[in-house]
Coordinates of C-alpha atoms in Angstrom, one line a residue:
M1 CA 0.0 0.0 0.0
D2 CA 1.3 3.4 -0.9
W3 CA 0.0 7.0 -1.1
G4 CA 0.2 7.1 -4.9
T5 CA -2.2 4.2 -5.3
D6 CA -4.6 4.5 -2.4
L7 CA -4.5 8.3 -1.8
W8 CA -4.3 9.5 -5.5
D9 CA -7.2 11.8 -4.9
Q10 CA -6.2 13.1 -1.4
Y11 CA -3.8 15.8 -2.3
D12 CA -5.0 18.2 0.4
I13 CA -4.8 15.5 3.0
I14 CA -1.2 14.7 2.0
D15 CA -0.3 18.4 2.0
K16 CA -1.7 18.9 5.5
H17 CA -0.1 15.7 6.8
T18 CA 3.4 16.4 5.6
Q19 CA 3.2 20.0 7.0
S20 CA 2.0 18.6 10.4
G21 CA 5.0 16.2 10.4
L22 CA 7.4 19.1 9.9
E23 CA 5.7 21.1 12.6
L24 CA 6.1 18.2 15.0
V25 CA 9.9 18.1 14.3
E26 CA 10.1 21.9 15.0
K27 CA 8.1 21.3 18.2
Y28 CA 10.4 18.6 19.4
V29 CA 13.5 20.6 18.6
K30 CA 12.1 23.5 20.7
F31 CA 11.3 21.0 23.5
V32 CA 14.9 19.7 23.5
K33 CA 16.3 23.3 23.5
E34 CA 14.3 24.1 26.6
R35 CA 15.5 20.9 28.2
T36 CA 19.1 21.9 27.5
E37 CA 18.4 25.3 29.1
I38 CA 17.1 23.6 32.2
E39 CA 20.2 21.4 32.3
Q40 CA 22.5 24.4 31.9
N41 CA 20.8 26.4 34.6
Y42 CA 20.8 23.4 36.9
A43 CA 24.5 22.9 36.3
K44 CA 25.2 26.6 36.8
Q45 CA 23.3 26.6 40.1
L46 CA 25.1 23.5 41.3
R47 CA 28.5 25.1 40.5
N48 CA 27.5 28.3 42.3
L49 CA 26.3 26.2 45.2
T50 CA 29.6 24.3 45.5
K51 CA 31.6 27.5 45.1
K52 CA 29.6 29.2 47.8
Y53 CA 30.3 26.4 50.3
N54 CA 33.9 25.8 49.3
P55 CA 36.2 27.3 51.9
K56 CA 38.4 30.2 50.8
R57 CA 42.1 29.8 50.9
G58 CA 43.7 30.4 54.3
C59 CA 40.3 30.6 56.1
R60 CA 39.5 28.7 59.3
E61 CA 37.4 26.1 57.4
E62 CA 40.4 25.2 55.1
Q63 CA 42.6 24.7 58.2
E64 CA 40.0 22.3 59.7
C65 CA 40.1 20.1 56.6
R66 CA 42.5 17.8 58.5
F67 CA 39.4 16.4 60.2
S68 CA 37.7 13.6 58.2
N69 CA 34.2 15.1 58.5
H70 CA 35.4 18.4 57.1
Q71 CA 37.4 16.7 54.4
S72 CA 34.4 14.5 53.4
F73 CA 32.3 17.6 53.0
L74 CA 34.9 19.0 50.6
D75 CA 34.9 15.7 48.8
I76 CA 31.1 16.0 48.4
L77 CA 31.4 19.5 47.0
N78 CA 34.0 18.3 44.5
E79 CA 31.8 15.4 43.5
M80 CA 28.8 17.7 43.0
N81 CA 31.0 20.0 40.9
D82 CA 31.9 17.0 38.7
Y83 CA 28.2 16.1 38.7
A84 CA 27.4 19.6 37.4
G85 CA 29.9 19.1 34.7
Q86 CA 28.0 15.9 33.5
R87 CA 24.7 17.9 33.4
E88 CA 26.5 20.4 31.2
L89 CA 27.7 17.6 29.0
I90 CA 24.1 16.3 28.7
A91 CA 23.0 19.7 27.6
E92 CA 25.8 20.1 25.1
N93 CA 25.3 16.6 23.5
M94 CA 21.5 17.2 23.3
M95 CA 22.1 20.5 21.5
M96 CA 24.7 19.1 19.1
N97 CA 23.2 15.7 18.4
I98 CA 19.5 16.5 18.5
C99 CA 18.7 20.2 18.1
I100 CA 21.3 21.1 15.5
E101 CA 21.1 17.9 13.6
L102 CA 17.2 17.9 13.4
T103 CA 17.1 21.6 12.5
K104 CA 19.5 21.0 9.6
Y105 CA 17.5 17.9 8.5
L106 CA 14.3 19.9 8.9
Q107 CA 15.5 22.5 6.4
E108 CA 16.3 19.8 3.9
L109 CA 12.8 18.2 4.3
K110 CA 11.1 21.6 3.8
M111 CA 13.0 22.1 0.5
E112 CA 12.2 18.5 -0.6
R113 CA 8.5 18.9 0.2
K114 CA 8.4 22.2 -1.6
T115 CA 9.9 20.6 -4.6
H116 CA 7.5 17.7 -4.7
L117 CA 4.4 19.9 -4.2
S118 CA 5.7 22.2 -6.9
E119 CA 6.0 19.3 -9.3
A120 CA 2.4 18.2 -8.5
K121 CA 1.1 21.8 -9.1
K122 CA 3.0 21.9 -12.5
A123 CA 1.4 18.6 -13.5
Q124 CA -2.0 19.8 -12.4
Q125 CA -1.5 23.1 -14.4
S126 CA -0.4 21.2 -17.5
L127 CA -3.5 19.0 -17.3
E128 CA -5.7 22.0 -16.8
S129 CA -4.2 23.8 -19.8
T130 CA -4.8 20.7 -21.9
Y131 CA -8.4 20.6 -20.7
K132 CA -8.9 24.3 -21.6
Q133 CA -7.7 23.6 -25.1
L134 CA -10.1 20.6 -25.3
D135 CA -13.0 22.7 -24.1
S136 CA -12.2 25.5 -26.5
S137 CA -12.0 23.1 -29.5
K138 CA -15.3 21.5 -28.3
K139 CA -17.1 24.8 -28.1
R140 CA -15.8 25.8 -31.5
F141 CA -16.9 22.5 -33.0
E142 CA -20.3 23.0 -31.5
R143 CA -20.6 26.5 -32.8
E144 CA -19.4 25.7 -36.3
W145 CA -21.7 22.7 -36.6
R146 CA -24.7 24.9 -35.7
E147 CA -23.6 27.4 -38.3
A148 CA -23.2 24.6 -40.9
D149 CA -26.6 23.2 -40.0
K150 CA -28.2 26.6 -40.4
A151 CA -26.4 27.1 -43.8
A152 CA -27.6 23.7 -45.0
Q153 CA -31.2 24.5 -44.0
Y154 CA -31.0 27.9 -45.7
A155 CA -29.7 26.4 -48.9
E156 CA -32.5 23.8 -48.9
K157 CA -35.1 26.5 -48.3
T158 CA -33.6 28.6 -51.1
D159 CA -33.6 25.7 -53.5
Q160 CA -37.4 25.1 -52.9
D161 CA -38.2 28.8 -53.1
I162 CA -39.7 29.4 -56.6
N163 CA -38.9 33.1 -56.4
A164 CA -35.2 32.4 -55.8
T165 CA -32.9 32.8 -58.7
K166 CA -30.4 30.1 -59.7
A167 CA -27.6 32.3 -58.5
D168 CA -29.1 32.6 -55.1
V169 CA -29.5 28.9 -54.9
E170 CA -25.8 28.3 -55.9
K171 CA -24.6 30.9 -53.4
A172 CA -26.6 29.3 -50.6
K173 CA -25.2 25.8 -51.4
Q174 CA -21.7 27.1 -51.6
Q175 CA -22.1 28.7 -48.2
A176 CA -23.5 25.5 -46.7
N177 CA -20.7 23.5 -48.1
M178 CA -18.1 25.9 -46.7
R179 CA -19.7 25.8 -43.3
T180 CA -19.9 22.0 -43.4
H181 CA -16.2 21.9 -44.3
I182 CA -15.2 24.2 -41.3
A183 CA -17.4 22.1 -39.0
E184 CA -15.6 19.0 -40.1
E185 CA -12.2 20.6 -39.4
C186 CA -13.4 21.6 -35.9
K187 CA -14.6 18.1 -35.3
N188 CA -11.3 16.7 -36.2
D189 CA -9.5 19.2 -34.0
Y190 CA -11.8 18.5 -31.1
A191 CA -11.2 14.7 -31.5
A192 CA -7.4 15.3 -31.5
Q193 CA -7.6 17.6 -28.4
L194 CA -9.8 15.0 -26.7
Q195 CA -7.3 12.2 -27.4
K196 CA -4.4 14.5 -26.1
Y197 CA -6.3 15.3 -22.9
N198 CA -7.2 11.7 -22.2
Q199 CA -3.5 10.8 -22.5
E200 CA -2.5 13.7 -20.3
Q201 CA -5.1 12.8 -17.7
S202 CA -4.1 9.2 -17.7
R203 CA -0.4 10.1 -17.3
F204 CA -1.4 12.5 -14.5
Y205 CA -3.5 10.1 -12.5
F206 CA -1.6 6.9 -13.2
S207 CA 2.0 8.1 -13.4
D208 CA 2.8 11.7 -12.3
V209 CA 0.7 12.0 -9.2
P210 CA 1.4 8.5 -7.9
L211 CA 5.1 9.1 -8.3
I212 CA 5.0 12.5 -6.5
F213 CA 2.8 11.2 -3.7
N214 CA 5.1 8.2 -3.3
K215 CA 8.1 10.6 -3.0
L216 CA 6.2 12.5 -0.4
Q217 CA 5.5 9.3 1.4
D218 CA 9.1 8.3 1.4
M219 CA 10.1 11.8 2.7
D220 CA 7.5 11.6 5.5
E221 CA 8.7 8.1 6.5
R222 CA 12.3 9.3 6.6
R223 CA 11.2 12.2 8.7
V224 CA 9.4 9.9 11.1
R225 CA 12.5 7.6 11.3
K226 CA 14.8 10.6 12.0
L227 CA 12.5 11.9 14.6
A228 CA 12.4 8.5 16.3
Q229 CA 16.2 8.5 16.4
G230 CA 16.0 11.9 18.1
Y231 CA 13.6 10.4 20.6
V232 CA 16.1 7.6 21.4
L233 CA 19.0 10.1 21.6
F234 CA 17.0 12.0 24.2
S235 CA 17.4 9.1 26.6
D236 CA 20.8 7.8 25.3
T237 CA 22.4 11.2 25.9
E238 CA 21.7 11.0 29.6
R239 CA 22.3 7.2 29.8
H240 CA 25.8 7.6 28.4
V241 CA 26.9 9.8 31.3
M242 CA 25.0 7.8 34.0
P243 CA 28.1 5.7 34.8
I244 CA 30.1 8.9 35.5
I245 CA 27.1 10.3 37.5
G246 CA 27.0 7.0 39.3
K247 CA 30.7 7.4 40.2
C248 CA 30.0 10.9 41.5
L249 CA 27.3 9.6 43.7
E250 CA 29.5 6.7 44.8
G251 CA 32.1 9.4 45.7
V252 CA 29.5 11.1 47.8
T253 CA 28.8 7.8 49.5
K254 CA 32.5 7.1 50.0
A255 CA 33.0 10.5 51.5
G256 CA 30.3 9.7 54.1
T257 CA 31.9 6.3 54.9
N258 CA 35.4 7.9 55.2
V259 CA 34.3 9.9 58.2
N260 CA 36.0 8.6 61.3
E261 CA 34.9 10.2 64.5
R262 CA 37.7 8.7 66.6
N263 CA 40.4 9.9 64.2
D264 CA 38.9 13.3 64.2
S265 CA 39.0 13.4 68.0
I266 CA 42.7 12.2 68.0
A267 CA 43.6 14.8 65.4
L268 CA 42.0 17.6 67.5
I269 CA 44.1 16.4 70.5
E270 CA 47.3 16.3 68.4
Q271 CA 46.7 19.7 67.1
Y272 CA 45.8 21.5 70.3
K273 CA 47.3 19.5 73.1
S274 CA 49.2 22.0 75.2
G275 CA 51.3 19.7 77.4
F276 CA 50.5 21.7 80.6
E277 CA 49.5 20.0 83.8
R278 CA 46.2 20.9 85.4
P279 CA 46.3 23.6 88.0
G280 CA 46.8 22.4 91.6
D281 CA 45.2 23.5 94.8
L282 CA 45.8 27.0 96.1
D283 CA 47.8 27.4 99.3
F284 CA 46.2 28.9 102.4
E285 CA 47.7 32.3 103.2
D286 CA 47.3 33.1 106.9
Y287 CA 47.2 36.9 107.2
S288 CA 46.5 36.6 111.0
Q289 CA 50.2 35.6 111.6
G290 CA 51.4 38.9 110.1
I291 CA 53.0 37.2 107.3
N292 CA 53.5 39.4 104.3
R293 CA 51.4 38.3 101.4
A294 CA 53.5 36.6 98.8
S295 CA 52.5 36.2 95.3
S296 CA 50.4 33.1 95.1
D297 CA 51.7 30.7 92.6
S298 CA 49.5 27.9 91.4
S299 CA 50.9 24.7 90.2
L300 CA 51.0 26.1 86.8
G301 CA 53.8 28.5 87.9
T302 CA 56.0 25.6 88.9
L303 CA 55.8 23.5 85.8
G304 CA 59.3 24.4 84.8
T305 CA 58.1 25.2 81.3
P306 CA 59.4 28.4 79.5
K307 CA 55.8 29.9 79.5
G308 CA 52.6 28.7 81.1
P309 CA 49.0 29.2 80.0
L310 CA 48.7 32.1 82.4
E311 CA 51.6 33.9 80.7
L312 CA 50.3 33.0 77.3
L313 CA 46.9 34.4 78.1
G314 CA 48.3 37.5 79.6
K315 CA 47.0 36.7 83.1
N316 CA 48.4 37.7 86.4
R317 CA 50.2 34.6 87.8
S318 CA 48.6 35.3 91.2
K319 CA 45.1 34.7 89.8
P320 CA 43.6 31.3 89.1
F321 CA 43.3 29.9 85.5
W322 CA 39.8 30.5 84.2
L323 CA 39.1 27.8 81.6
F324 CA 36.2 29.6 79.9
S325 CA 37.5 33.2 80.0
K326 CA 38.2 35.1 76.8
K327 CA 41.8 34.5 75.7
S328 CA 43.9 37.2 74.3
K329 CA 46.0 36.5 71.2
P330 CA 49.7 35.8 72.2
T331 CA 52.6 37.5 70.5
V332 CA 54.2 35.3 67.9
T333 CA 58.0 34.6 68.5
E334 CA 60.6 33.0 66.3
D335 CA 61.3 30.2 68.8
F336 CA 57.5 29.4 69.0
G337 CA 57.7 30.2 72.7
H338 CA 54.2 31.6 72.5
L339 CA 52.8 28.1 71.9
P340 CA 52.2 25.4 74.6
P341 CA 55.0 22.9 75.1
E342 CA 53.5 20.1 73.0
Q343 CA 52.7 22.4 70.1
R344 CA 56.0 24.2 70.4
R345 CA 57.9 20.9 70.0
K346 CA 55.9 20.0 66.9
R347 CA 56.5 23.3 65.3
L348 CA 60.2 23.2 66.0
Q349 CA 60.5 19.7 64.7
Q350 CA 58.6 20.7 61.5
K351 CA 60.9 23.7 61.1
L352 CA 64.0 21.5 61.5
D353 CA 62.7 19.1 58.8
D354 CA 62.2 22.0 56.4
I355 CA 65.7 23.4 57.1
G356 CA 67.1 19.9 56.7
K357 CA 65.5 19.6 53.3
E358 CA 66.9 23.0 52.2
L359 CA 70.3 22.1 53.5
Q360 CA 70.3 18.8 51.6
K361 CA 69.4 20.6 48.4
E362 CA 72.2 23.1 48.9
A363 CA 74.6 20.2 49.6
D364 CA 73.6 18.5 46.4
Q365 CA 74.1 21.7 44.5
S366 CA 77.5 22.2 46.1
E367 CA 78.6 18.7 45.2
A368 CA 77.5 19.2 41.6
L369 CA 79.3 22.5 41.3
G370 CA 82.4 21.0 42.8
K371 CA 82.4 18.2 40.2
M372 CA 81.8 20.6 37.4
K373 CA 84.7 22.8 38.6
D374 CA 87.0 19.7 38.7
V375 CA 86.0 18.9 35.1
Y376 CA 86.7 22.5 34.0
E377 CA 90.1 22.5 35.7
K378 CA 91.1 19.2 34.1
N379 CA 89.5 20.1 30.7
P380 CA 89.8 23.9 30.2
Q381 CA 88.2 23.6 26.7
M382 CA 84.9 22.8 28.4
G383 CA 84.7 25.9 30.5
D384 CA 86.4 28.4 32.8
P385 CA 86.5 27.2 36.5
A386 CA 86.4 30.8 37.7
S387 CA 83.0 31.3 36.1
L388 CA 81.6 28.9 38.8
S389 CA 83.0 30.8 41.7
P390 CA 80.0 33.1 42.3
Q391 CA 77.6 30.1 42.4
I392 CA 80.0 28.2 44.7
N393 CA 80.4 31.1 47.1
Q394 CA 76.6 31.7 47.2
T395 CA 75.9 28.0 47.8
A396 CA 78.5 28.0 50.6
Q397 CA 76.9 31.1 52.2
N398 CA 73.5 29.5 52.0
M399 CA 74.8 26.3 53.7
E400 CA 76.4 28.3 56.5
R401 CA 73.2 30.2 57.1
L402 CA 71.1 27.0 57.1
R403 CA 73.6 25.3 59.5
G404 CA 73.3 28.3 61.8
E405 CA 69.5 28.1 61.7
L406 CA 69.7 24.3 62.2
N407 CA 71.8 24.7 65.4
K408 CA 69.5 27.4 66.6
Y409 CA 66.3 25.4 66.2
E410 CA 68.0 22.3 67.6
S411 CA 68.9 24.2 70.8
W412 CA 65.3 25.4 71.1
L413 CA 64.0 21.9 70.6
I414 CA 66.3 20.6 73.3
E415 CA 65.0 23.4 75.5
A416 CA 61.4 22.4 74.7
G417 CA 62.2 19.0 76.3
R418 CA 62.2 16.5 73.4
R419 CA 64.5 15.5 70.6
G420 CA 62.6 13.4 67.9
D421 CA 63.9 10.6 65.9
S422 CA 64.2 12.7 62.9
M423 CA 66.8 14.9 64.7
L424 CA 69.2 12.0 64.5
R425 CA 68.6 11.9 60.8
R426 CA 69.0 15.6 60.5
G427 CA 72.2 15.5 62.6
T428 CA 73.6 13.0 60.1
L429 CA 72.5 15.3 57.3
R430 CA 74.4 18.1 58.9
E431 CA 77.6 16.1 59.1
D432 CA 77.2 15.1 55.5
A433 CA 76.4 18.6 54.4
L434 CA 79.6 19.8 56.1
S435 CA 81.6 17.6 53.8
Y436 CA 80.2 19.4 50.7
T437 CA 81.7 22.9 50.8
S438 CA 82.7 25.1 48.0
H439 CA 86.1 25.3 46.5
S440 CA 88.4 27.9 48.0
N441 CA 88.6 31.4 46.6
N442 CA 91.8 33.3 46.1
N443 CA 91.2 35.2 49.4
G444 CA 90.8 31.9 51.3
S445 CA 87.4 32.7 52.6
T446 CA 86.2 29.1 52.3
H447 CA 87.9 25.8 52.4
E448 CA 87.4 22.6 50.4
P449 CA 87.7 19.0 51.7
Y450 CA 89.1 17.8 48.4
S451 CA 90.8 19.2 45.3
P452 CA 91.9 17.9 41.9
D453 CA 95.6 17.7 42.9
R454 CA 95.0 15.7 46.1
T455 CA 93.7 12.1 46.4
H456 CA 92.7 12.6 50.0
S457 CA 90.9 15.4 51.8
E458 CA 92.3 17.3 54.7
E459 CA 90.5 14.8 57.0
G460 CA 92.3 11.9 55.3
T461 CA 89.2 10.6 53.5
P462 CA 89.4 9.6 49.8
D463 CA 88.7 12.2 47.3
P464 CA 85.5 11.2 45.5
S465 CA 86.2 13.4 42.5
Q466 CA 89.3 11.4 41.6
A467 CA 87.4 8.2 41.3
I468 CA 84.5 9.7 39.4
Y469 CA 86.5 11.7 36.9
A470 CA 89.6 9.5 36.4
E471 CA 88.1 7.7 33.4
F472 CA 86.6 11.0 32.2
D473 CA 90.0 12.7 32.2
D474 CA 91.7 9.8 30.5
D475 CA 89.3 9.9 27.6
F476 CA 90.1 13.5 26.9
E477 CA 93.8 12.8 26.9
E478 CA 93.5 9.9 24.5
E479 CA 90.9 11.4 22.1
E480 CA 92.9 13.7 19.8
E481 CA 90.9 12.7 16.7
L482 CA 87.1 12.6 16.1
V483 CA 85.7 9.3 17.4
A484 CA 82.8 7.5 15.7
P485 CA 79.3 8.3 17.2
I486 CA 77.9 5.6 19.5
G487 CA 74.3 6.6 18.9
Q488 CA 71.9 9.5 18.4
C489 CA 69.7 11.7 20.6
T490 CA 66.7 13.9 20.0
A491 CA 66.3 17.2 22.0
M492 CA 63.2 17.3 24.1
Y493 CA 63.8 20.9 25.3
N494 CA 65.8 24.0 24.2
F495 CA 69.3 24.4 25.8
P496 CA 71.1 27.7 25.4
G497 CA 74.6 26.3 26.0
A498 CA 75.8 29.5 27.7
S499 CA 78.7 27.9 29.7
E500 CA 82.0 27.0 28.1
G501 CA 82.2 23.4 26.9
T502 CA 78.5 23.2 26.3
I503 CA 76.6 23.4 23.0
T504 CA 73.3 25.0 22.1
M505 CA 70.4 22.8 21.2
Q506 CA 66.9 23.3 19.9
E507 CA 63.9 21.2 20.7
G508 CA 63.5 18.4 18.1
E509 CA 67.1 18.6 16.9
V510 CA 68.9 15.3 16.3
L511 CA 72.5 15.1 17.4
S512 CA 75.2 12.3 17.4
V513 CA 76.2 10.9 20.7
V514 CA 80.0 10.8 21.1
E515 CA 80.2 9.9 24.8
E516 CA 77.6 8.6 27.2
D517 CA 76.8 10.1 30.6
K518 CA 79.5 9.2 33.1
G519 CA 77.2 9.8 36.0
D520 CA 77.5 13.6 36.2
G521 CA 74.4 14.4 34.2
W522 CA 76.2 15.5 31.0
T523 CA 76.3 13.8 27.6
R524 CA 78.9 14.7 24.9
V525 CA 77.3 15.2 21.5
R526 CA 78.4 16.3 18.0
R527 CA 76.6 18.2 15.2
A528 CA 76.8 17.3 11.5
N529 CA 79.2 20.2 11.0
G530 CA 81.6 18.7 13.5
N531 CA 80.9 21.0 16.5
E532 CA 81.0 19.1 19.8
G533 CA 80.0 19.9 23.3
Y534 CA 78.1 18.8 26.4
I535 CA 74.3 18.9 27.0
P536 CA 72.2 17.9 29.9
T537 CA 71.3 14.2 29.7
S538 CA 67.8 14.9 31.0
Y539 CA 67.1 17.2 28.1
V540 CA 67.4 14.5 25.4
S541 CA 66.1 11.1 24.4
I542 CA 69.1 8.9 23.7
S543 CA 69.3 5.9 21.4
I544 CA 72.6 4.0 21.6
S545 CA 73.6 1.9 18.6
K546 CA 74.2 -1.8 19.4

């Protein structure tokens, strides 16, 4: 069953039906657009909500995130922010895959429908034009036949009239014959026009119109199928992000299960435990014996700590300690003496750890500079050893300053009453750092534990630079001619090559590897023009030939 066969005479119905289908597509696109606006507004409100309740940097709420219940709330805010992102993704996919696609397809359908209807109208107009010609020829045939009939009757009447002359009779017969001949021509023209119209009508109703209606049917079915796909996409768009939304909700659930009330209580204790003893009983002061009133010290005044809670709160030591009184803000001191003993020890220990890390960093840099200076002294073509003096001096000054701070904070920690396990490690670090000092200047302001011309340091320990660079130095003495490359390397970063003995390098440049890294972080390379120099090993990707 198709429209061309069964609905050949329902042009108006087909016209209205196809128009209604296009209007439905427009209505659905509008519906989806409003849905995307809802999703976007919902996501925006969620983001504003999470932003509103997220703690600002450095505020009290951010400092309380060490507690699991506070951290879990932040995790929930982060998950809701991700959830908002998924709602935005739903809106974006609906707009791209449904609204934009259907709108574009709808324009194509409108043009196609307009074309088909235009073809139908043209066929109808052609048939109507043929019918008008038929009707015109028919009326002419009718008119001419009447005139011929009248002329024949007049000729017959004239022939029977005794008063009519022979010339009148002949004239009447000639007129009748002429009219009869014209009528016959009109008859033949009418018959031809009738045959032509019947052919046009048959083609119109059995070929042209069914073909056009079937095209409209195919267009409408494609429209329905495309709209059905849009209906499915409406749900699939959200279903595709449901796993991620589920993970967001699982994250919210996990945040709730991660709350540990016992750990939060312990964290509060660790953070604010003062280390003070509770106040003892006040002594009785007998004024009846004439004893001068002495300043009454509570047990807090005899704790032997640098500062007690009464001092920290700015209270008079002769007055008792009021637990719920308003506390004044203590003055911050460098030795953290304004803090209770327990908190003071923790802050001092943390400070020592930070200084130790900085000292280790400076020690590593000093060692690297010392090795580089030895290389320059043994191989002047690589660079000037004097160019490293400012960096060596600055590193030595930094190490001296850090060692001074380390001693100062160690003494304060001992004064605070406890020396942690990490202090043993930091003490070892100090001893190690002392062994990495800069090379001496001409004025003798600093001293070095090792030098290129000695195999042992002043303390009698082996000189590490001799072992590390012995092979490196021998290679320079033996290599007078260009050696064959052992591989290639590709630059991952730009390197200016400002120091002597180094070579500039651009990202992506391919160089030949002449000598592998000996452990000092430098690789010797050669360009195609024969220029050689050293580059940082970490700046290139090396491929050694087997």
